[in-house]
Amino acid sequence: QVQLVESGGDLVKPGGSLRLSCAASGFTFSDHYISWIRQAPGKGLEWVSYISTSSFTEYADSVKGRFTLSRDNAQNSVYLQMNNLRAEDTAVYYCSRGHYGMDVWGQGTTVIVSS
Amino acid sequence: ETVLTQSPGTLSLSPGDRATLSCRASQSVRSNFLGWYQQKPGQAPRLLIYSAGTRATGIPDRFSASGSGTDFILNIVRLEPEDFAVYYCQQYGNSPRTFGRGTRVEI
């Protein structure tokens, strides 16, 4: 079935790095944009980044220069490299599929930035 | 960036009622590229509407949406118990993409 599965969430110290992965199955991965959206504890949704089918990327101002999104169509995966992490990056990170509306979502992976 | 203001913050209703949720953008949303999402506790969001008024696959027709430019509305008629959740609007017509802060529909 159509599915996205995130992994890589962890507890990390401020200033540290983490790489999140999003593995896709059940659809032609290379035909779709993939986005990351995060949700801090008890808060609303925050769009983080997307990567297009041609690997063009955009980022929220809050992560620009610290996060890098890439994709590997051979592995049906996208990777969110997160550097210089801050406490305010603590959240559940979701990956999702789609450009005109995000119609498939993963279950999320939790990132906690704390000393 | 395009700020999306959702109102009201909380809507207290009963099953069978009609819900009207508003999403106002700080600037015109290009091509009315606006979506609505439903999120229940502990779950990932679910796409309800895209391009301001088109229901996503499998979304019942009690959900409808409209709007253009800066003003968008999500209507839910005949609320079912499973409709009590938080609803977010998101615009993807302007850079960067942004979400509203959500409207909680509660019993």
Coordinates of N, CA and C in Angstrom, one line a residue:
Chain A
Q1 N 0.8 -1.2 0.0 CA 0.0 0.0 0.0 C 0.9 1.2 0.0
V2 N 0.3 2.4 -0.3 CA 1.0 3.6 -0.4 C 1.4 4.0 1.1
Q3 N 2.7 4.2 1.3 CA 3.2 4.4 2.6 C 4.4 5.3 2.7
L4 N 4.5 6.1 3.7 CA 5.8 6.8 4.0 C 6.1 6.5 5.5
V5 N 7.4 6.2 5.7 CA 7.9 5.8 7.0 C 9.1 6.6 7.4
E6 N 8.9 7.4 8.4 CA 10.1 8.3 8.9 C 10.9 7.5 9.9
S7 N 12.2 7.9 10.0 CA 13.0 7.3 11.0 C 14.2 8.3 11.2
G8 N 14.9 8.0 12.3 CA 16.1 8.8 12.6 C 15.9 9.8 13.8
G9 N 14.7 9.9 14.3 CA 14.5 10.8 15.4 C 15.2 10.4 16.6
D10 N 15.6 11.3 17.5 CA 16.5 11.0 18.6 C 16.5 12.1 19.6
L11 N 17.2 11.9 20.7 CA 17.5 13.0 21.6 C 18.9 13.5 21.3
V12 N 19.1 14.8 21.1 CA 20.3 15.3 20.7 C 20.6 16.6 21.5
K13 N 21.8 16.9 21.7 CA 22.2 18.1 22.4 C 22.1 19.4 21.5
P14 N 21.8 20.5 22.1 CA 21.9 21.8 21.3 C 23.2 21.9 20.6
G15 N 23.1 22.3 19.3 CA 24.3 22.4 18.5 C 24.6 21.1 17.7
G16 N 23.9 20.0 18.1 CA 24.2 18.8 17.4 C 23.5 18.6 16.1
S17 N 23.7 17.4 15.5 CA 23.2 17.1 14.2 C 22.4 15.8 14.2
L18 N 21.5 15.7 13.2 CA 20.7 14.5 13.1 C 20.3 14.4 11.6
R19 N 20.1 13.2 11.2 CA 19.6 13.0 9.8 C 18.3 12.2 9.9
L20 N 17.2 12.7 9.4 CA 16.0 12.0 9.3 C 15.8 11.4 7.9
S21 N 15.2 10.2 7.9 CA 14.9 9.6 6.6 C 13.4 9.4 6.5
C22 N 13.0 9.4 5.2 CA 11.6 9.1 4.9 C 11.6 8.1 3.8
A23 N 11.1 6.9 4.0 CA 11.1 5.8 3.0 C 9.7 5.7 2.5
A24 N 9.7 5.6 1.1 CA 8.4 5.5 0.5 C 8.2 4.2 -0.2
S25 N 6.9 3.8 -0.2 CA 6.6 2.5 -0.9 C 5.2 2.6 -1.4
G26 N 4.9 1.8 -2.5 CA 3.5 1.7 -3.0 C 3.2 2.7 -4.0
F27 N 4.1 3.5 -4.4 CA 3.8 4.5 -5.5 C 5.2 4.9 -6.2
T28 N 5.1 5.5 -7.3 CA 6.2 5.9 -8.1 C 6.9 7.1 -7.4
F29 N 7.8 6.9 -6.6 CA 8.4 7.9 -5.8 C 8.9 9.1 -6.6
S30 N 9.6 8.9 -7.7 CA 10.2 9.9 -8.4 C 9.2 10.9 -9.0
D31 N 8.0 10.6 -9.1 CA 7.0 11.4 -9.6 C 6.4 12.4 -8.6
H32 N 6.8 12.4 -7.4 CA 6.2 13.2 -6.4 C 7.1 14.1 -5.6
Y33 N 6.6 15.3 -5.3 CA 7.2 16.2 -4.3 C 7.1 15.5 -2.9
I34 N 8.1 15.7 -2.1 CA 8.1 15.3 -0.7 C 8.3 16.5 0.2
S35 N 7.6 16.6 1.3 CA 7.7 17.7 2.2 C 8.0 17.2 3.6
W36 N 8.5 18.0 4.4 CA 8.6 17.8 5.9 C 7.9 18.9 6.6
I37 N 7.1 18.4 7.6 CA 6.3 19.3 8.4 C 6.6 18.9 9.8
R38 N 6.7 19.8 10.7 CA 6.9 19.4 12.1 C 5.9 20.0 13.0
Q39 N 5.8 19.4 14.2 CA 4.8 19.8 15.2 C 5.4 19.7 16.6
A40 N 5.7 20.9 17.2 CA 6.2 21.0 18.5 C 5.2 20.5 19.5
P41 N 5.6 20.0 20.7 CA 4.6 19.5 21.6 C 3.5 20.4 21.9
G42 N 2.3 20.0 21.7 CA 1.1 20.8 22.0 C 0.9 22.0 21.1
K43 N 1.6 22.1 20.0 CA 1.5 23.2 19.1 C 0.9 22.8 17.8
G44 N 0.8 23.8 16.9 CA 0.3 23.5 15.5 C 1.4 23.0 14.6
L45 N 0.9 22.9 13.3 CA 1.8 22.4 12.3 C 2.7 23.5 11.7
E46 N 3.9 23.1 11.5 CA 4.9 24.1 10.8 C 5.5 23.4 9.6
W47 N 5.3 24.0 8.5 CA 6.0 23.5 7.3 C 7.5 23.8 7.4
V48 N 8.3 22.8 7.0 CA 9.7 22.9 7.2 C 10.5 23.0 5.8
S49 N 10.1 22.1 4.9 CA 10.9 22.1 3.6 C 10.1 21.2 2.7
Y50 N 10.5 21.4 1.4 CA 10.0 20.4 0.4 C 11.1 20.2 -0.7
I51 N 11.0 19.1 -1.3 CA 11.9 18.8 -2.5 C 11.1 18.4 -3.6
S52 N 11.3 19.0 -4.8 CA 10.5 18.7 -6.0 C 11.0 17.5 -6.7
T53 N 10.4 17.1 -7.7 CA 10.8 15.9 -8.5 C 12.1 16.1 -9.2
S54 N 12.5 17.4 -9.4 CA 13.8 17.7 -10.0 C 14.8 18.1 -8.9
S55 N 14.5 17.8 -7.7 CA 15.4 18.1 -6.5 C 15.6 19.5 -6.2
F56 N 14.6 20.4 -6.7 CA 14.6 21.8 -6.2 C 14.1 21.8 -4.8
T57 N 14.7 22.6 -3.9 CA 14.3 22.6 -2.5 C 13.9 24.0 -2.1
E58 N 13.0 24.1 -1.1 CA 12.7 25.3 -0.4 C 12.6 25.0 1.1
Y59 N 12.9 26.0 1.9 CA 13.0 25.9 3.4 C 12.3 27.0 4.0
A60 N 11.7 26.7 5.2 CA 11.2 27.7 6.1 C 12.4 28.6 6.6
D61 N 12.1 29.8 6.9 CA 13.1 30.7 7.3 C 13.8 30.2 8.6
S62 N 13.0 29.5 9.4 CA 13.4 29.1 10.7 C 14.5 28.0 10.6
V63 N 14.6 27.4 9.5 CA 15.6 26.3 9.3 C 16.6 26.5 8.2
K64 N 16.4 27.6 7.4 CA 17.3 27.9 6.3 C 18.7 28.0 6.8
G65 N 19.6 27.4 6.0 CA 21.0 27.4 6.4 C 21.4 26.3 7.4
R66 N 20.5 25.7 8.0 CA 20.8 24.6 9.0 C 20.3 23.3 8.5
F67 N 19.2 23.2 7.8 CA 18.6 22.0 7.3 C 18.9 21.8 5.8
T68 N 19.1 20.6 5.4 CA 19.3 20.3 4.0 C 18.5 19.1 3.6
L69 N 17.7 19.2 2.6 CA 16.8 18.1 2.2 C 17.3 17.6 0.8
S70 N 17.4 16.2 0.8 CA 17.8 15.6 -0.5 C 17.0 14.4 -0.7
R71 N 17.1 13.9 -1.9 CA 16.3 12.6 -2.3 C 17.2 11.7 -3.0
D72 N 16.9 10.4 -2.9 CA 17.5 9.3 -3.6 C 16.4 8.5 -4.3
N73 N 16.2 8.7 -5.5 CA 15.0 8.0 -6.2 C 15.3 6.5 -6.3
A74 N 16.6 6.2 -6.3 CA 16.9 4.7 -6.4 C 16.5 4.0 -5.1
Q75 N 16.6 4.7 -4.0 CA 16.3 4.2 -2.7 C 14.9 4.5 -2.3
N76 N 14.1 5.3 -3.1 CA 12.8 5.7 -2.7 C 12.8 6.4 -1.4
S77 N 13.7 7.3 -1.2 CA 13.9 7.9 0.1 C 14.3 9.4 0.0
V78 N 13.9 10.1 1.0 CA 14.4 11.5 1.2 C 15.1 11.6 2.5
Y79 N 16.0 12.5 2.6 CA 16.8 12.7 3.8 C 16.8 14.1 4.2
L80 N 16.6 14.4 5.5 CA 16.6 15.7 6.1 C 17.8 15.8 7.0
Q81 N 18.8 16.5 6.6 CA 20.0 16.7 7.4 C 19.8 17.9 8.2
M82 N 19.9 17.8 9.5 CA 19.6 18.9 10.4 C 20.9 19.2 11.2
N83 N 21.4 20.3 11.1 CA 22.6 20.7 11.8 C 22.3 21.9 12.7
N84 N 23.2 22.1 13.7 CA 23.1 23.2 14.6 C 21.7 23.2 15.2
L85 N 21.3 22.1 15.8 CA 20.0 22.0 16.3 C 19.8 22.9 17.5
R86 N 18.6 23.4 17.7 CA 18.2 24.2 18.8 C 17.0 23.6 19.5
A87 N 16.8 24.1 20.7 CA 15.7 23.6 21.5 C 14.4 23.7 20.8
E88 N 14.3 24.8 20.1 CA 13.0 25.1 19.4 C 12.8 24.2 18.2
D89 N 13.7 23.3 17.8 CA 13.6 22.3 16.8 C 12.9 21.0 17.3
T90 N 12.7 21.0 18.6 CA 12.1 19.8 19.3 C 10.6 19.7 18.7
A91 N 10.3 18.5 18.2 CA 9.0 18.3 17.5 C 8.9 16.9 17.0
V92 N 7.7 16.6 16.6 CA 7.5 15.4 15.8 C 7.6 15.9 14.3
Y93 N 8.4 15.2 13.6 CA 8.7 15.5 12.2 C 7.9 14.5 11.3
Y94 N 7.1 15.0 10.4 CA 6.3 14.2 9.5 C 6.9 14.4 8.1
C95 N 7.0 13.4 7.3 CA 7.1 13.6 5.9 C 5.8 13.3 5.2
S96 N 5.6 14.0 4.0 CA 4.4 13.9 3.3 C 4.6 14.0 1.8
R97 N 3.6 13.4 1.1 CA 3.7 13.4 -0.4 C 2.8 14.4 -0.9
G98 N 3.3 15.1 -2.0 CA 2.4 15.9 -2.8 C 2.8 17.3 -3.0
H99 N 2.4 17.9 -4.0 CA 2.7 19.3 -4.4 C 1.4 20.1 -4.2
Y100 N 0.3 19.7 -4.8 CA -1.0 20.4 -4.7 C -1.8 19.7 -3.7
G101 N -1.4 19.9 -2.4 CA -2.0 19.2 -1.3 C -1.2 18.0 -1.0
M102 N -1.0 17.7 0.3 CA -0.2 16.6 0.8 C -1.1 15.5 1.2
D103 N -1.2 14.5 0.4 CA -2.2 13.5 0.5 C -1.8 12.2 1.2
V104 N -0.5 12.0 1.4 CA 0.0 10.8 2.2 C 1.0 11.3 3.2
W105 N 0.8 10.9 4.4 CA 1.7 11.3 5.5 C 2.3 10.1 6.2
G106 N 3.5 10.2 6.7 CA 4.0 9.2 7.6 C 3.5 9.3 9.0
Q107 N 3.9 8.5 9.9 CA 3.4 8.5 11.3 C 4.2 9.4 12.1
G108 N 5.4 9.9 11.6 CA 6.2 10.9 12.4 C 7.3 10.3 13.1
T109 N 8.4 11.1 13.3 CA 9.5 10.7 14.1 C 9.9 11.8 15.0
T110 N 10.2 11.5 16.3 CA 10.4 12.5 17.3 C 11.8 13.0 17.5
V111 N 12.0 14.3 17.4 CA 13.3 14.9 17.6 C 13.2 15.7 18.9
I112 N 14.1 15.4 19.9 CA 14.2 16.2 21.1 C 15.6 16.8 21.2
V113 N 15.6 18.1 21.3 CA 16.9 18.8 21.4 C 17.0 19.3 22.9
S114 N 17.9 18.8 23.6 CA 18.0 19.1 25.0 C 19.3 18.7 25.6
S115 N 19.8 19.5 26.5 CA 21.1 19.2 27.1 C 20.9 18.2 28.3
Chain B
E1 N 6.5 36.5 4.7 CA 5.8 35.3 4.4 C 4.3 35.5 4.6
T2 N 3.5 34.6 4.0 CA 2.1 34.7 4.1 C 1.6 34.2 5.4
V3 N 1.0 35.0 6.2 CA 0.5 34.6 7.5 C -1.0 34.2 7.3
L4 N -1.3 33.0 7.8 CA -2.7 32.6 7.7 C -3.3 32.7 9.1
T5 N -4.4 33.4 9.1 CA -5.1 33.6 10.4 C -6.4 32.8 10.4
Q6 N -6.5 31.8 11.3 CA -7.7 31.0 11.3 C -8.6 31.4 12.4
S7 N -9.9 31.4 12.2 CA -10.9 31.8 13.2 C -12.1 30.9 13.0
P8 N -12.8 30.7 14.2 CA -12.4 31.0 15.5 C -11.3 30.0 15.9
G9 N -10.7 30.3 17.1 CA -9.7 29.4 17.6 C -10.3 28.1 18.0
T10 N -11.5 28.1 18.6 CA -12.2 27.0 19.1 C -13.7 27.1 18.7
L11 N -14.3 26.0 18.3 CA -15.7 26.0 17.9 C -16.3 24.9 18.7
S12 N -17.3 25.3 19.5 CA -18.0 24.3 20.4 C -19.3 24.0 19.7
L13 N -19.5 22.8 19.3 CA -20.7 22.4 18.6 C -21.2 21.0 19.0
S14 N -22.3 20.6 18.4 CA -22.9 19.3 18.7 C -22.9 18.4 17.5
P15 N -23.0 17.1 17.6 CA -23.2 16.3 16.4 C -24.4 16.7 15.7
G16 N -24.4 16.8 14.3 CA -25.5 17.2 13.5 C -25.4 18.7 13.2
D17 N -24.6 19.5 13.9 CA -24.5 20.9 13.7 C -23.7 21.1 12.4
R18 N -23.6 22.4 12.0 CA -22.8 22.9 10.9 C -21.6 23.7 11.4
A19 N -20.5 23.4 10.9 CA -19.3 24.2 11.3 C -18.8 25.0 10.1
T20 N -18.4 26.3 10.4 CA -17.9 27.1 9.4 C -16.6 27.7 9.9
L21 N -15.5 27.3 9.3 CA -14.1 27.7 9.7 C -13.6 28.7 8.7
S22 N -12.9 29.7 9.2 CA -12.3 30.7 8.3 C -10.8 30.7 8.3
C23 N -10.2 31.0 7.2 CA -8.8 31.1 7.0 C -8.5 32.4 6.2
R24 N -7.9 33.4 6.8 CA -7.6 34.6 6.1 C -6.1 34.8 5.9
A25 N -5.7 35.1 4.7 CA -4.3 35.2 4.3 C -3.8 36.7 4.3
S26 N -2.6 36.9 4.8 CA -2.1 38.3 4.8 C -1.8 38.9 3.5
Q27 N -1.7 38.0 2.4 CA -1.6 38.5 1.1 C -2.3 37.4 0.2
S28 N -2.6 37.8 -1.0 CA -3.3 36.9 -1.9 C -2.5 35.6 -2.1
V29 N -3.2 34.5 -2.1 CA -2.6 33.2 -2.3 C -2.6 32.9 -3.8
R30 N -1.4 32.7 -4.3 CA -1.3 32.5 -5.8 C -2.1 31.3 -6.2
S31 N -2.9 31.5 -7.2 CA -3.7 30.4 -7.8 C -4.6 29.7 -6.8
N32 N -4.9 30.4 -5.7 CA -5.8 29.8 -4.7 C -5.3 28.4 -4.3
F33 N -3.9 28.3 -4.2 CA -3.3 27.1 -3.7 C -3.4 27.0 -2.2
L34 N -4.6 26.6 -1.7 CA -4.8 26.5 -0.3 C -5.5 25.2 0.0
G35 N -5.0 24.5 1.0 CA -5.5 23.2 1.4 C -6.0 23.3 2.9
W36 N -6.9 22.3 3.2 CA -7.4 22.1 4.5 C -7.0 20.7 5.0
Y37 N -6.6 20.6 6.3 CA -6.2 19.4 6.9 C -6.9 19.2 8.2
Q38 N -7.2 17.9 8.5 CA -7.8 17.5 9.8 C -6.8 16.7 10.6
Q39 N -6.7 17.0 11.8 CA -5.8 16.3 12.7 C -6.5 15.9 14.0
K40 N -6.4 14.6 14.3 CA -6.9 14.1 15.6 C -5.7 13.8 16.5
P41 N -6.0 13.8 17.8 CA -4.9 13.5 18.7 C -4.1 12.3 18.4
G42 N -2.7 12.4 18.4 CA -1.9 11.3 18.2 C -1.8 10.8 16.8
Q43 N -2.4 11.5 15.9 CA -2.4 11.1 14.5 C -1.8 12.1 13.6
A44 N -1.3 11.7 12.4 CA -0.8 12.6 11.4 C -2.0 13.3 10.8
P45 N -1.8 14.5 10.2 CA -2.9 15.2 9.6 C -3.4 14.4 8.4
R46 N -4.6 14.8 8.0 CA -5.2 14.2 6.8 C -5.7 15.3 5.9
L47 N -5.4 15.1 4.6 CA -5.8 16.1 3.6 C -7.3 16.0 3.4
L48 N -8.0 17.1 3.5 CA -9.4 17.2 3.2 C -9.7 17.8 1.9
I49 N -9.0 19.0 1.7 CA -9.3 19.9 0.5 C -8.0 20.4 0.0
Y50 N -7.9 20.5 -1.4 CA -6.8 21.2 -2.0 C -7.3 22.2 -3.0
S51 N -6.4 23.0 -3.5 CA -6.8 24.1 -4.4 C -8.1 24.8 -4.0
A52 N -8.2 25.1 -2.8 CA -9.3 25.9 -2.1 C -10.6 25.2 -2.1
G53 N -10.9 24.3 -3.0 CA -12.3 23.8 -3.1 C -12.5 22.4 -3.5
T54 N -11.4 21.7 -3.8 CA -11.5 20.3 -4.3 C -11.3 19.3 -3.2
R55 N -12.3 18.4 -3.0 CA -12.2 17.4 -2.0 C -11.1 16.4 -2.4
A56 N -10.3 16.0 -1.4 CA -9.3 14.9 -1.6 C -10.1 13.6 -1.7
T57 N -9.4 12.6 -2.3 CA -9.9 11.3 -2.4 C -10.5 10.7 -1.1
G58 N -11.7 10.2 -1.2 CA -12.3 9.6 0.0 C -12.9 10.5 1.0
I59 N -12.8 11.8 0.8 CA -13.4 12.8 1.8 C -14.9 12.9 1.5
P60 N -15.7 12.7 2.6 CA -17.2 12.7 2.4 C -17.6 14.1 2.0
D61 N -18.8 14.2 1.3 CA -19.2 15.4 0.7 C -19.9 16.4 1.8
R62 N -19.9 15.9 3.0 CA -20.3 16.9 4.1 C -19.2 18.0 4.3
F63 N -18.0 17.7 3.8 CA -16.9 18.7 3.8 C -16.9 19.5 2.5
S64 N -17.0 20.8 2.6 CA -16.9 21.6 1.4 C -16.1 22.8 1.7
A65 N -15.5 23.4 0.7 CA -14.7 24.6 0.9 C -14.8 25.5 -0.2
S66 N -14.5 26.8 0.0 CA -14.5 27.8 -1.0 C -13.6 28.9 -0.7
G67 N -13.5 29.9 -1.6 CA -12.7 31.1 -1.3 C -11.7 31.3 -2.4
S68 N -11.2 32.5 -2.3 CA -10.1 32.9 -3.3 C -9.4 34.1 -2.8
G69 N -8.2 34.4 -3.3 CA -7.5 35.5 -2.9 C -6.9 35.4 -1.5
T70 N -7.6 36.1 -0.6 CA -7.2 36.1 0.8 C -8.2 35.5 1.8
D71 N -9.4 35.1 1.3 CA -10.4 34.6 2.2 C -10.9 33.3 1.8
F72 N -10.8 32.3 2.8 CA -11.2 31.0 2.5 C -12.0 30.4 3.6
I73 N -12.9 29.5 3.2 CA -13.9 28.9 4.2 C -13.9 27.4 4.0
L74 N -14.0 26.7 5.2 CA -14.2 25.3 5.2 C -15.6 25.1 5.9
N75 N -16.5 24.4 5.3 CA -17.8 24.1 5.9 C -17.9 22.6 6.1
I76 N -18.4 22.3 7.3 CA -18.7 20.9 7.6 C -20.2 20.8 8.0
V77 N -21.0 20.1 7.2 CA -22.4 20.1 7.6 C -22.6 18.7 8.3
R78 N -23.7 18.7 9.1 CA -24.1 17.5 9.8 C -22.9 16.8 10.5
L79 N -22.3 17.5 11.4 CA -21.1 17.0 12.1 C -21.3 15.6 12.6
E80 N -20.4 14.8 12.3 CA -20.3 13.4 12.9 C -19.4 13.4 14.1
P81 N -19.5 12.4 15.0 CA -18.6 12.4 16.1 C -17.1 12.3 15.7
E82 N -16.8 11.7 14.6 CA -15.4 11.6 14.2 C -14.9 12.9 13.6
D83 N -15.7 13.9 13.4 CA -15.3 15.2 12.8 C -14.7 16.1 13.9
F84 N -14.8 15.8 15.1 CA -14.3 16.6 16.2 C -12.8 16.5 16.2
A85 N -12.1 17.5 15.9 CA -10.7 17.5 15.6 C -10.2 18.9 15.5
V86 N -8.9 19.0 15.2 CA -8.3 20.3 14.8 C -8.1 20.4 13.3
Y87 N -8.5 21.6 12.8 CA -8.4 21.8 11.3 C -7.4 22.9 11.0
Y88 N -6.6 22.6 10.1 CA -5.5 23.6 9.7 C -5.7 24.0 8.2
C89 N -5.5 25.2 7.9 CA -5.4 25.6 6.5 C -3.9 25.8 6.2
Q90 N -3.5 25.5 5.0 CA -2.1 25.7 4.5 C -2.1 26.2 3.1
Q91 N -1.2 27.2 2.9 CA -1.1 27.8 1.6 C 0.2 27.3 0.9
Y92 N 0.1 26.9 -0.3 CA 1.3 26.5 -1.0 C 1.5 27.2 -2.4
G93 N 0.9 28.4 -2.4 CA 1.0 29.2 -3.6 C 2.1 30.2 -3.5
N94 N 2.4 30.6 -2.3 CA 3.4 31.6 -2.0 C 4.6 31.0 -1.3
S95 N 5.8 31.6 -1.5 CA 6.9 31.1 -0.7 C 7.2 32.0 0.5
P96 N 7.5 31.4 1.6 CA 7.5 30.0 1.9 C 6.1 29.5 2.2
R97 N 5.9 28.2 2.1 CA 4.6 27.6 2.4 C 4.3 27.8 3.9
T98 N 3.1 28.0 4.3 CA 2.7 28.3 5.7 C 1.4 27.6 6.1
F99 N 1.3 27.3 7.4 CA 0.1 26.8 7.9 C -0.6 27.9 8.8
G100 N -1.9 27.8 9.0 CA -2.5 28.5 10.0 C -2.4 27.9 11.3
R101 N -2.8 28.5 12.4 CA -2.6 28.0 13.7 C -3.7 27.0 14.2
G102 N -4.7 26.8 13.3 CA -5.6 25.8 13.6 C -6.9 26.2 14.2
T103 N -8.0 25.5 14.0 CA -9.3 25.7 14.6 C -9.7 24.4 15.3
R104 N -9.9 24.4 16.5 CA -10.3 23.2 17.2 C -11.9 23.1 17.2
V105 N -12.4 22.0 16.7 CA -13.8 21.8 16.7 C -14.1 20.8 17.8
E106 N -14.8 21.2 18.8 CA -15.0 20.4 20.0 C -16.5 20.2 20.3
I107 N -16.8 19.2 21.0 CA -18.2 19.0 21.4 C -18.5 19.9 22.6

